[in-house]
Short mmCIF file of C-alpha atoms and ligand atoms in Angstrom, two decimals:
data_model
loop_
_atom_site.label_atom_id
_atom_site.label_comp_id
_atom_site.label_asym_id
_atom_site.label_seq_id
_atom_site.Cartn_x
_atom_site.Cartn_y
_atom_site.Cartn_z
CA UNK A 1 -28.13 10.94 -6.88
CA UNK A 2 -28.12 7.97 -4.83
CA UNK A 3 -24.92 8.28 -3.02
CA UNK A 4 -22.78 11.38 -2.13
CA UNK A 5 -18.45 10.60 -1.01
CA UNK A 6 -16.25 13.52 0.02
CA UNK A 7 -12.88 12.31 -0.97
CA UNK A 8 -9.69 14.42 -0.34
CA UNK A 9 -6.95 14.04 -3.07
CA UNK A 10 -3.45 14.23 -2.05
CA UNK A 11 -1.49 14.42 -5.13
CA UNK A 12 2.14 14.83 -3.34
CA UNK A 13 5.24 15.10 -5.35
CA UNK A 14 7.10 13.56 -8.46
CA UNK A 15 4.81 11.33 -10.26
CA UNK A 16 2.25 12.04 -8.42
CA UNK A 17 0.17 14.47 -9.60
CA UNK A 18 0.28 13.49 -13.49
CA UNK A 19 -1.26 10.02 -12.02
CA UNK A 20 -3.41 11.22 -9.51
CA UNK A 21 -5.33 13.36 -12.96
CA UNK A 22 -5.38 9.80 -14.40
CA UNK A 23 -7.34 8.18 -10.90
CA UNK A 24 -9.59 10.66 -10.42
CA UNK A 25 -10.52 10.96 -14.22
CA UNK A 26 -11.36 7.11 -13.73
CA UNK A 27 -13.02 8.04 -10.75
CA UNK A 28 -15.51 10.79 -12.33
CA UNK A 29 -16.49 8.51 -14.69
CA UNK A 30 -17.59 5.86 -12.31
CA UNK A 31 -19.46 7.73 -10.77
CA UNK A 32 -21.53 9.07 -13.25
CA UNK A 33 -21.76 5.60 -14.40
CA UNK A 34 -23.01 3.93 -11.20
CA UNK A 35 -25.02 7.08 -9.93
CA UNK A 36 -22.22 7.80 -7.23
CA UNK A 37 -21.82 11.71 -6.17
CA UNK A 38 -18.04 12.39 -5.66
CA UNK A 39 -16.79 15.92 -4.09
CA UNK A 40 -13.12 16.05 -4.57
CA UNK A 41 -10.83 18.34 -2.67
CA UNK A 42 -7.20 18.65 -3.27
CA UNK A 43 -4.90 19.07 0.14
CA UNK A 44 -1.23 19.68 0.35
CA UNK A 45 1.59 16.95 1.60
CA UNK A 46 4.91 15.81 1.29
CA UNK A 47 7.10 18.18 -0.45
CA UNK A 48 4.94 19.81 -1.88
CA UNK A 49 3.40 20.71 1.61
CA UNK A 50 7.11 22.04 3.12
CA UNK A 51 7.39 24.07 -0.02
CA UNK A 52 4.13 25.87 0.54
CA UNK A 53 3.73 25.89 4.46
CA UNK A 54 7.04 24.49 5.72
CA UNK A 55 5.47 21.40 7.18
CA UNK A 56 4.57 18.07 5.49
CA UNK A 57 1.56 17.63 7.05
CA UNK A 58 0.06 20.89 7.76
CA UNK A 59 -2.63 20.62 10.04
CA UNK A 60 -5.31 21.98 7.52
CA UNK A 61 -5.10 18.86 5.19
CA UNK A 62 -5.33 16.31 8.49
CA UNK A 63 -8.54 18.21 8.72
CA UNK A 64 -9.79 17.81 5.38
CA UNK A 65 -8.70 14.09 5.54
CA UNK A 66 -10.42 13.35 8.76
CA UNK A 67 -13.99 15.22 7.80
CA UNK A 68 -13.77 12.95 4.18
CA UNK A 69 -15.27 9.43 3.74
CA UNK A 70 -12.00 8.13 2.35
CA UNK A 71 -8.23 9.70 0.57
CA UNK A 72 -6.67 8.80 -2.24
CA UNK A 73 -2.36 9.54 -1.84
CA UNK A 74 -0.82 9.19 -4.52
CA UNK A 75 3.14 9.83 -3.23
CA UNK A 76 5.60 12.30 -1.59
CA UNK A 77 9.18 13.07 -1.63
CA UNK A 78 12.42 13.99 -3.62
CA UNK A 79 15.96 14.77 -3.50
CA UNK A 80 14.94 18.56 -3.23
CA UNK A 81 13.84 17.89 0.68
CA UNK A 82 16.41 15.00 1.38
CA UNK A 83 18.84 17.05 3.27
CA UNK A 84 16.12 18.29 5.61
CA UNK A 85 16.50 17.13 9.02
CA UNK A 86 14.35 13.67 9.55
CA UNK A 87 11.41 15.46 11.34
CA UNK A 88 10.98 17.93 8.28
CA UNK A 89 11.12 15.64 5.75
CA UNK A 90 8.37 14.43 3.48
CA UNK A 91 8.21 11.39 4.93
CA UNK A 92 6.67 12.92 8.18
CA UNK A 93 3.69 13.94 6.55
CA UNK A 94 2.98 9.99 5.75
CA UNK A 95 3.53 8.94 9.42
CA UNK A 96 1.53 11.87 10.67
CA UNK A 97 -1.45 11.23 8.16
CA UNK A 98 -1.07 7.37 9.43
CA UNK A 99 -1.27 8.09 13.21
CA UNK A 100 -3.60 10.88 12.71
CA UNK A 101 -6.22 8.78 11.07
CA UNK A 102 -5.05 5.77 13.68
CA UNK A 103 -4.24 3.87 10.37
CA UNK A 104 -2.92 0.55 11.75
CA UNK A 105 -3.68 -1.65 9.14
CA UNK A 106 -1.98 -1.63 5.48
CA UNK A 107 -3.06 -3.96 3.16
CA UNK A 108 -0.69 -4.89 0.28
CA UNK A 109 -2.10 -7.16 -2.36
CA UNK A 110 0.71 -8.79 -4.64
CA UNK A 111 -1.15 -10.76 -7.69
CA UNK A 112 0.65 -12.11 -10.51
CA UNK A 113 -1.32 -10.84 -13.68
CA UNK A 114 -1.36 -13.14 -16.78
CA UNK A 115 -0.39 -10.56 -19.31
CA UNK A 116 2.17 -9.64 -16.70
CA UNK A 117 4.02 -12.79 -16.19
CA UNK A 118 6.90 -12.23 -18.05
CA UNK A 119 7.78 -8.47 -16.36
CA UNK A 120 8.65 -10.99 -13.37
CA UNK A 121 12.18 -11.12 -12.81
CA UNK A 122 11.74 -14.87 -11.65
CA UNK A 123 10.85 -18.21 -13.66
CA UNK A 124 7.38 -18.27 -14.87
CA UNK A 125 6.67 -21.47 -12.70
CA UNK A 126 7.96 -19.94 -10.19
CA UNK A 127 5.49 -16.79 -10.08
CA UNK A 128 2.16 -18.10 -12.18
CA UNK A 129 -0.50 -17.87 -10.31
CA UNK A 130 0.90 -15.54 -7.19
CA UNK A 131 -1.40 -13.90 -5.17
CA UNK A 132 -0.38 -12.77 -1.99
CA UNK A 133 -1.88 -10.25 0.82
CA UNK A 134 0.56 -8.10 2.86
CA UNK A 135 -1.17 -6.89 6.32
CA UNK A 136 1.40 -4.33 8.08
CA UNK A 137 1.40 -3.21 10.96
CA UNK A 138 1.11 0.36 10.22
CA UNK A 139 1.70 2.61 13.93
CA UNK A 140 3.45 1.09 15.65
CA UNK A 141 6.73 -0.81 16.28
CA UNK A 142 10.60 0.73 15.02
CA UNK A 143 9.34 3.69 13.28
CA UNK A 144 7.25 5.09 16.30
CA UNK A 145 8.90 3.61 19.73
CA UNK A 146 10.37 5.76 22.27
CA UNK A 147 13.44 6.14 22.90
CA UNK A 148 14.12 6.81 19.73
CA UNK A 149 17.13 9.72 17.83
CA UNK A 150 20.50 10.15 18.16
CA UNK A 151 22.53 10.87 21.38
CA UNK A 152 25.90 12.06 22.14
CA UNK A 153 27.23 9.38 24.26
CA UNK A 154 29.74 10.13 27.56
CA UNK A 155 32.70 9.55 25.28
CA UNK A 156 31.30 12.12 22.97
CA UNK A 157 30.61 9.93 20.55
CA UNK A 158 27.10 9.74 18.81
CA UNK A 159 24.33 6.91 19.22
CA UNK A 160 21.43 6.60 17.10
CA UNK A 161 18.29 4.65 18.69
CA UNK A 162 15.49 3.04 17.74
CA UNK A 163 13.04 1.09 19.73
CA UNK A 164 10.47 -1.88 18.40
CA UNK A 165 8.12 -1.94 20.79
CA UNK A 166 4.25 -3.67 20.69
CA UNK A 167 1.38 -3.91 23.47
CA UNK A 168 -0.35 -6.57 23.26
CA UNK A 169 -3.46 -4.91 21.97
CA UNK A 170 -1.48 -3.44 19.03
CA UNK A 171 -0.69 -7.12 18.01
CA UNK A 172 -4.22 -8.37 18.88
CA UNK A 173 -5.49 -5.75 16.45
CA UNK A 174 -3.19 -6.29 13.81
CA UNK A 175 -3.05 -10.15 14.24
CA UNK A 176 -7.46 -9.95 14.03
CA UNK A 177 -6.99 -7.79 10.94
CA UNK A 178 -4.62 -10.70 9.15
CA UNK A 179 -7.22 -13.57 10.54
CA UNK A 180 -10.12 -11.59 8.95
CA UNK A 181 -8.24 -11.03 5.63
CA UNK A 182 -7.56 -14.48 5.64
CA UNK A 183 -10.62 -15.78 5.89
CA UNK A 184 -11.94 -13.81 3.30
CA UNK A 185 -9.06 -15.00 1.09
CA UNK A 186 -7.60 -19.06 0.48
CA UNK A 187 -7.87 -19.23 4.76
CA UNK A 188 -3.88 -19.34 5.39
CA UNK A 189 -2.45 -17.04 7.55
CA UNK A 190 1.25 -16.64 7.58
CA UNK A 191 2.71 -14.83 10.34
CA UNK A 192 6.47 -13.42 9.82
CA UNK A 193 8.73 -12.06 13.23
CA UNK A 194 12.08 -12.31 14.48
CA UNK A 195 11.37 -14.36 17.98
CA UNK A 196 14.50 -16.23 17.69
CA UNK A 197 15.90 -12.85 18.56
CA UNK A 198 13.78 -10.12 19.58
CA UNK A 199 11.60 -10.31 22.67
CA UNK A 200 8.93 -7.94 21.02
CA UNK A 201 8.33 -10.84 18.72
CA UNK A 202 8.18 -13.47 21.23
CA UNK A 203 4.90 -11.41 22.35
CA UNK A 204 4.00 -11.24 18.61
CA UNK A 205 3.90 -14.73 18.20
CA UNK A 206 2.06 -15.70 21.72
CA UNK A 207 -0.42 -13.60 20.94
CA UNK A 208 -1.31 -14.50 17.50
CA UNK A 209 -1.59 -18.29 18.90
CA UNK A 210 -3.96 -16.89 21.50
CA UNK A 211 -5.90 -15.72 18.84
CA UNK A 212 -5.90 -18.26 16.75
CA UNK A 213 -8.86 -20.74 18.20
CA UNK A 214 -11.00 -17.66 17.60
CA UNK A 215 -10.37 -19.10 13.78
CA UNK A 216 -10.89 -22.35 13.33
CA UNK A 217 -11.44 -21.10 9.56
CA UNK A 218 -7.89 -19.66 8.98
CA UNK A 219 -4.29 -21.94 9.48
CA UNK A 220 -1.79 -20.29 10.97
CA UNK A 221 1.98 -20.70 10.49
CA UNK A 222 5.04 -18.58 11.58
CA UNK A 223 8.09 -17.49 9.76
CA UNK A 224 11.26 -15.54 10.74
CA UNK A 225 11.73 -12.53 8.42
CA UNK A 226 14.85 -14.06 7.54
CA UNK A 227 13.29 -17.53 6.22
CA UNK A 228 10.07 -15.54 5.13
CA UNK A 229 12.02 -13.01 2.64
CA UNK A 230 14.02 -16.42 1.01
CA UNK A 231 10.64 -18.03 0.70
CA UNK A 232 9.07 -15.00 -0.74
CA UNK A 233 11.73 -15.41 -4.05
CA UNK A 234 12.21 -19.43 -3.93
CA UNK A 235 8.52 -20.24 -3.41
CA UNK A 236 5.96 -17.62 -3.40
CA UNK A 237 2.76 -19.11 -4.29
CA UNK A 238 3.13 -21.13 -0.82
CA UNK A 239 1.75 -17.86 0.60
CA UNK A 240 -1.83 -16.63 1.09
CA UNK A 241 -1.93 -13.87 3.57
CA UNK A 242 1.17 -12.76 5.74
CA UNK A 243 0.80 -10.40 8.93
CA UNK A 244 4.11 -8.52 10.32
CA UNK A 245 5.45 -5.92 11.67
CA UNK A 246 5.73 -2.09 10.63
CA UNK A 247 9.48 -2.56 9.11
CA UNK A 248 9.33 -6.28 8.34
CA UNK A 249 5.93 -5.49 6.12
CA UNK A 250 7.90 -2.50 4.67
CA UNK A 251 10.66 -4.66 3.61
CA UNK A 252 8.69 -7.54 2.71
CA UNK A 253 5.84 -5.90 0.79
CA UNK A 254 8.27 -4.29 -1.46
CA UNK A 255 9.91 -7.51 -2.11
CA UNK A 256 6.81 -9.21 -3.00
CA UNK A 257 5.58 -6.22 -4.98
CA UNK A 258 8.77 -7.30 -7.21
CA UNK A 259 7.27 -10.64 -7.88
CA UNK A 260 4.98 -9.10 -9.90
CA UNK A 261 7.38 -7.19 -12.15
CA UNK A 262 6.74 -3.96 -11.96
CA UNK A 263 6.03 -1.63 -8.54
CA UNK A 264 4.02 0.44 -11.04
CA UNK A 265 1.10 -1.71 -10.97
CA UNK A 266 0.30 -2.21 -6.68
CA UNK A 267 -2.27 -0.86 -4.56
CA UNK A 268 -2.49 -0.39 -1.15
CA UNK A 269 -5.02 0.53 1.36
CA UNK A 270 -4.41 1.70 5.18
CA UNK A 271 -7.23 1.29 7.72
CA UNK A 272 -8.01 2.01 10.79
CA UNK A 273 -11.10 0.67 13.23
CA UNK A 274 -13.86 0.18 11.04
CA UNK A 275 -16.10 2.93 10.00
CA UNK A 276 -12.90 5.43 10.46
CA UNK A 277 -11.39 7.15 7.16
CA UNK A 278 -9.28 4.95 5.20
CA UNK A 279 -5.87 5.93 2.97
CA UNK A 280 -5.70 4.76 -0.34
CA UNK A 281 -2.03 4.83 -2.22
CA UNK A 282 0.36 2.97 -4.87
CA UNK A 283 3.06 0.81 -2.96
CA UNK A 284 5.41 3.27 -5.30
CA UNK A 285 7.29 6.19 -4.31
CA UNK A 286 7.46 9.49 -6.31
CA UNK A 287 10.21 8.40 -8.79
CA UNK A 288 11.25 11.51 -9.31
CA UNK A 289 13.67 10.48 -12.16
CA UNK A 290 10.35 10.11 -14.50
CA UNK A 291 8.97 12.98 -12.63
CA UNK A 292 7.21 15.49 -15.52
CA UNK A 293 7.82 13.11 -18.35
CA UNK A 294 4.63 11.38 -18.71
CA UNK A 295 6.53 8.01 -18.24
CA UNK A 296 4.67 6.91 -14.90
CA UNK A 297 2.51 3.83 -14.90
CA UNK A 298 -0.17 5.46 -13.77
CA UNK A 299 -2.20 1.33 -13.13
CA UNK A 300 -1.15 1.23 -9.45
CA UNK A 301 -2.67 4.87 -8.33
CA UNK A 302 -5.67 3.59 -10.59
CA UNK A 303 -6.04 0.40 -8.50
CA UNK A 304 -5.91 2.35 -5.41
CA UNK A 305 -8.73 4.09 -6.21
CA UNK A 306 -10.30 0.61 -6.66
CA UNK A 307 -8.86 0.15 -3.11
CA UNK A 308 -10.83 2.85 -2.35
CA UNK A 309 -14.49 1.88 -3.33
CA UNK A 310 -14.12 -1.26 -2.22
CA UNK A 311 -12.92 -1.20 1.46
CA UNK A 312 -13.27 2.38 1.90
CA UNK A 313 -16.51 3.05 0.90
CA UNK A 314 -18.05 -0.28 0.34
CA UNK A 315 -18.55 0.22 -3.45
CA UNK A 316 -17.32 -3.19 -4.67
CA UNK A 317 -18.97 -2.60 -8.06
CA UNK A 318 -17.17 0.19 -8.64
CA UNK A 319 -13.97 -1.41 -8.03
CA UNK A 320 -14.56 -4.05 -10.26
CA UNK A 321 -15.60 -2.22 -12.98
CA UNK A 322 -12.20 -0.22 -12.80
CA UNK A 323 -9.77 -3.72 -11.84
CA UNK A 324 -11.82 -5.22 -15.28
CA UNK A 325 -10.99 -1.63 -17.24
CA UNK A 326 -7.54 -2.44 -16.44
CA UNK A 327 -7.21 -6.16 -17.45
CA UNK A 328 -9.08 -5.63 -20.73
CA UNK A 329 -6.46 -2.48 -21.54
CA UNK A 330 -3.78 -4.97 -20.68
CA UNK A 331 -5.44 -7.58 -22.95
CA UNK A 332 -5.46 -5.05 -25.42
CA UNK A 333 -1.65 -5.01 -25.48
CA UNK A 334 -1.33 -1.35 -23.97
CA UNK A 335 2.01 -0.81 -21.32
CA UNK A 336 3.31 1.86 -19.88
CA UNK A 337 7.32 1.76 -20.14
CA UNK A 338 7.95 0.06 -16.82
CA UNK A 339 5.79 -3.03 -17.87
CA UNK A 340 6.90 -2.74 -21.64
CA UNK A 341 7.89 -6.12 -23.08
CA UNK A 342 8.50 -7.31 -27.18
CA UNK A 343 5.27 -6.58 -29.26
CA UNK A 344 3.41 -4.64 -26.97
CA UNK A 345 1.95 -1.02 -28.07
CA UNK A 346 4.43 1.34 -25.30
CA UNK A 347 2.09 3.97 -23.96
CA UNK A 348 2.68 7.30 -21.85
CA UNK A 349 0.92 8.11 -18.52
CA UNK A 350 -2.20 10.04 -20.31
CA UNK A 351 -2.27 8.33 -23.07
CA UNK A 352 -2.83 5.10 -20.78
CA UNK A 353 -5.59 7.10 -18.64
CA UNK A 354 -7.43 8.04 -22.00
CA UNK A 355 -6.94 4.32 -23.02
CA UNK A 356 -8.67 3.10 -19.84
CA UNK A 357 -11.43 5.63 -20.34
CA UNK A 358 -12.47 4.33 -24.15
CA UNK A 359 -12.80 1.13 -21.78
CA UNK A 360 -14.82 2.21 -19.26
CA UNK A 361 -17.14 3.78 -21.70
CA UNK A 362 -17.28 0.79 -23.59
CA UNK A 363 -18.47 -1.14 -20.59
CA UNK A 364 -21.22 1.20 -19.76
P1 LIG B 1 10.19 4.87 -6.17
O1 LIG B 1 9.12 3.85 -5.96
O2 LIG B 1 9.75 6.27 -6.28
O3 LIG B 1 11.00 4.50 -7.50
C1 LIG B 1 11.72 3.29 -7.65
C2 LIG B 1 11.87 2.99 -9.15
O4 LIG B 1 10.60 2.56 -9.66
C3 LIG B 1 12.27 4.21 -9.98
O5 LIG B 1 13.10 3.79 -11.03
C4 LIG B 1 10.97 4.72 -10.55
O6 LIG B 1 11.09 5.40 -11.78
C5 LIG B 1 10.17 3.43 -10.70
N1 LIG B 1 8.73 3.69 -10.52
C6 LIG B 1 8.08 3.92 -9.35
N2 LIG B 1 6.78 4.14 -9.58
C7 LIG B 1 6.60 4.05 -10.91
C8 LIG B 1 5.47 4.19 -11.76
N3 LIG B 1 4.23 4.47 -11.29
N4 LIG B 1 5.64 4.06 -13.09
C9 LIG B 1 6.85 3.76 -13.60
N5 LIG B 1 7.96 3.60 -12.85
C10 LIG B 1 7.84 3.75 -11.51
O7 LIG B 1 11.24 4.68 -4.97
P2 LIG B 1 12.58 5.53 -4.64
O8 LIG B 1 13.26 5.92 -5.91
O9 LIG B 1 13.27 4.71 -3.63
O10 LIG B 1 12.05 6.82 -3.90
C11 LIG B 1 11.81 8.08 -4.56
C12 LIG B 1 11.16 9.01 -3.55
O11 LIG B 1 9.88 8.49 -3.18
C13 LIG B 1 11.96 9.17 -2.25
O12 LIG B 1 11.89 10.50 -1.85
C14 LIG B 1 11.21 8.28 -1.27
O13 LIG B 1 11.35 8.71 0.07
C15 LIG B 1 9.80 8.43 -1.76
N6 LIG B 1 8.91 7.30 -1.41
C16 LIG B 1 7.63 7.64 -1.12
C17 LIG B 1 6.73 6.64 -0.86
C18 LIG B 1 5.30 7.03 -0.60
O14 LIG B 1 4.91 8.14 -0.90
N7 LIG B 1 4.50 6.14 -0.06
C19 LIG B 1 7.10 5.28 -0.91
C20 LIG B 1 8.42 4.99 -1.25
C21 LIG B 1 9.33 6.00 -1.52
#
């Protein structure tokens, strides 16, 4: 065998084991098809994780993670853990598994699909031909800058604090990541901050116009959040790549995933410096009200995994035989019940994975 991956699988709660089975059958099969030797192992997070150890990232599945060529997530969380106090919650395992691997870089691709068009809540002129690259910022910024929880005040009163905070080599990073993916894309570069207001973005924006001679390739143009998210619904196909912030990618990422009609269907890769072990995950949560119904689109976990090969372990053939697998079952008329529209044959979660299977075989 020409190749050998170790790949850790975290499966996490809701949804996300019943569409993790569906990636990594789609995985297998790849493999065998393109001579590629993949040694899964499963590792706890999330909920699942505080239910078994009491922490949501234990320090056993970092571990795994970090001695693996790449991991595919698929998603964590629930109302069961909700009333847990904020650093025991799911959502801790994420950020820890991000810093951890000194993930910096998330990479949202947002691309209106032809047989998709009309799951769009916006005008079909509007959205045809949309195809749009997120680059967050991924550790730094709100979510990780000290001081940061909430005080009791002298009044007695409480205060809760955040603080967005960026060196200049965390934007220089981020800001070469977005020039890079630009380049490699239609060469625009649309940077989004809040430097009408915030001082950390006034840094933001200097240094991506330092950087910017660096690439005489790429066109660079700033946005306030503000105009950006209006822009994103009036006019989104005036956008080619977009670099921001940890919460103004969060925000805007999820509003662009909309574009495309259903969350159900996105992708997502985190990276770190290259050569370092990359994170591979839907843009979804664990929608735990489909939770153990075999309603979940399971497309979006099945693109990660074509995430995966492609940046994550430089297997770009791989990826495209699975991104193909899933146009052609599209094409074929096949949705899952979050993408269902008049006509179309309404499929569950398996029944989609054994769908995309007959494909892959066929393509062999
Ligand atoms: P969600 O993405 O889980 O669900 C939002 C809506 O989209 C729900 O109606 C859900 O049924 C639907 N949906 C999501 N993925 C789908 C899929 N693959 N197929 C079909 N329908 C799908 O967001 P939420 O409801 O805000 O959050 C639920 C939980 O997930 C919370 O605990 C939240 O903290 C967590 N969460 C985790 C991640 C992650 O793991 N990266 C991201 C976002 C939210």
């Amino acid at each position: 065998m020409a190749q050998q991956y170790r790949i850790t699988l975290l499966p996490g709660d809701g949804i996300g084991p019943e569409i993790m089975a569906v990636a990594v059958n789609v995985l297998k099969l790849v493999g065998e098809q393109l001579d590629l030797g993949f040694e899964f192992q499963s590792a706890l997070i999330g909920g699942a994780a505080i239910d078994a150890t009491g922490e949501p990232l234990p320090s056993a599945t970092l571990e795994t993670c970090r001695s693996s060529d790449a991991v595919l997530l698929a998603a964590i969380g629930g109302t069961k853990w909700d009333t847990l106090p904020s650093p025991e919650r799911p959502e801790q395992g994420l950020l820890g598994l991000r810093a951890g691997l000194g993930l910096f870089a998330n990479l949202r691709p947002a691309k209106i699909l032809p047989q998709l068009i009309d799951a769009s809540p916006l005008k079909q002129e509007v959205v045809e031909g949309v195809d749009i690259m997120v680059v967050r910022e991924l550790t730094g910024g709100v979510y990780f800058g000290r001081p940061k929880g909430i005080f009791v005040t002298e009044t007695g009163e409480k205060r809760g604090v955040n603080t967005m905070a960026y060196t200049e080599a965390e934007i220089d990073r981020i800001g070469r990541v977005g020039f890079e993916t630009a380049r490699k894309r239609r060469g625009k570069l649309c940077s989004v901050d809040k430097a009408n207001v915030l001082e950390v973005s006034q840094l933001w924006r200097d240094r991506l116009n330092q950087l910017a001679p660096e690439y005489p390739d790429v066109e660079l143009s700033h946005l306030y959040v503000d105009n950006a998210a209006m822009q994103l619904v009036r006019a989104p196909k005036q956008f080619d790549t977009i670099v921001t912030a940890n919460l103004f990618g969060d925000i805007l990422s999820d509003a662009a995933a909309m574009l495309t009609g259903s969350i159900g269907m996105l992708p997502s890769a985190s990276l770190g410096v290259p050569g370092s072990t990359g994170v591979f995950e839907p843009v979804h949560g664990s929608a735990p009200d489909i939770a153990g119904q075999d309603k979940a689109n399971p497309l979006a976990q099945v693109l990660s995994a074509a995430m995966l090969l492609r940046y994550g372990l430089n297997q770009p053939k791989g990826a495209e035989l699975i991104e193909q697998a899933v146009w052609q079952v599209l094409d074929k008329g096949n949705r899952t019940g979050d993408i269902m529209s008049f006509g179309m044959n309404q499929l569950g979660c398996r029944a989609m994975g054994d769908a995309l299977i007959r494909t892959l075989s066929q393509s062999a």
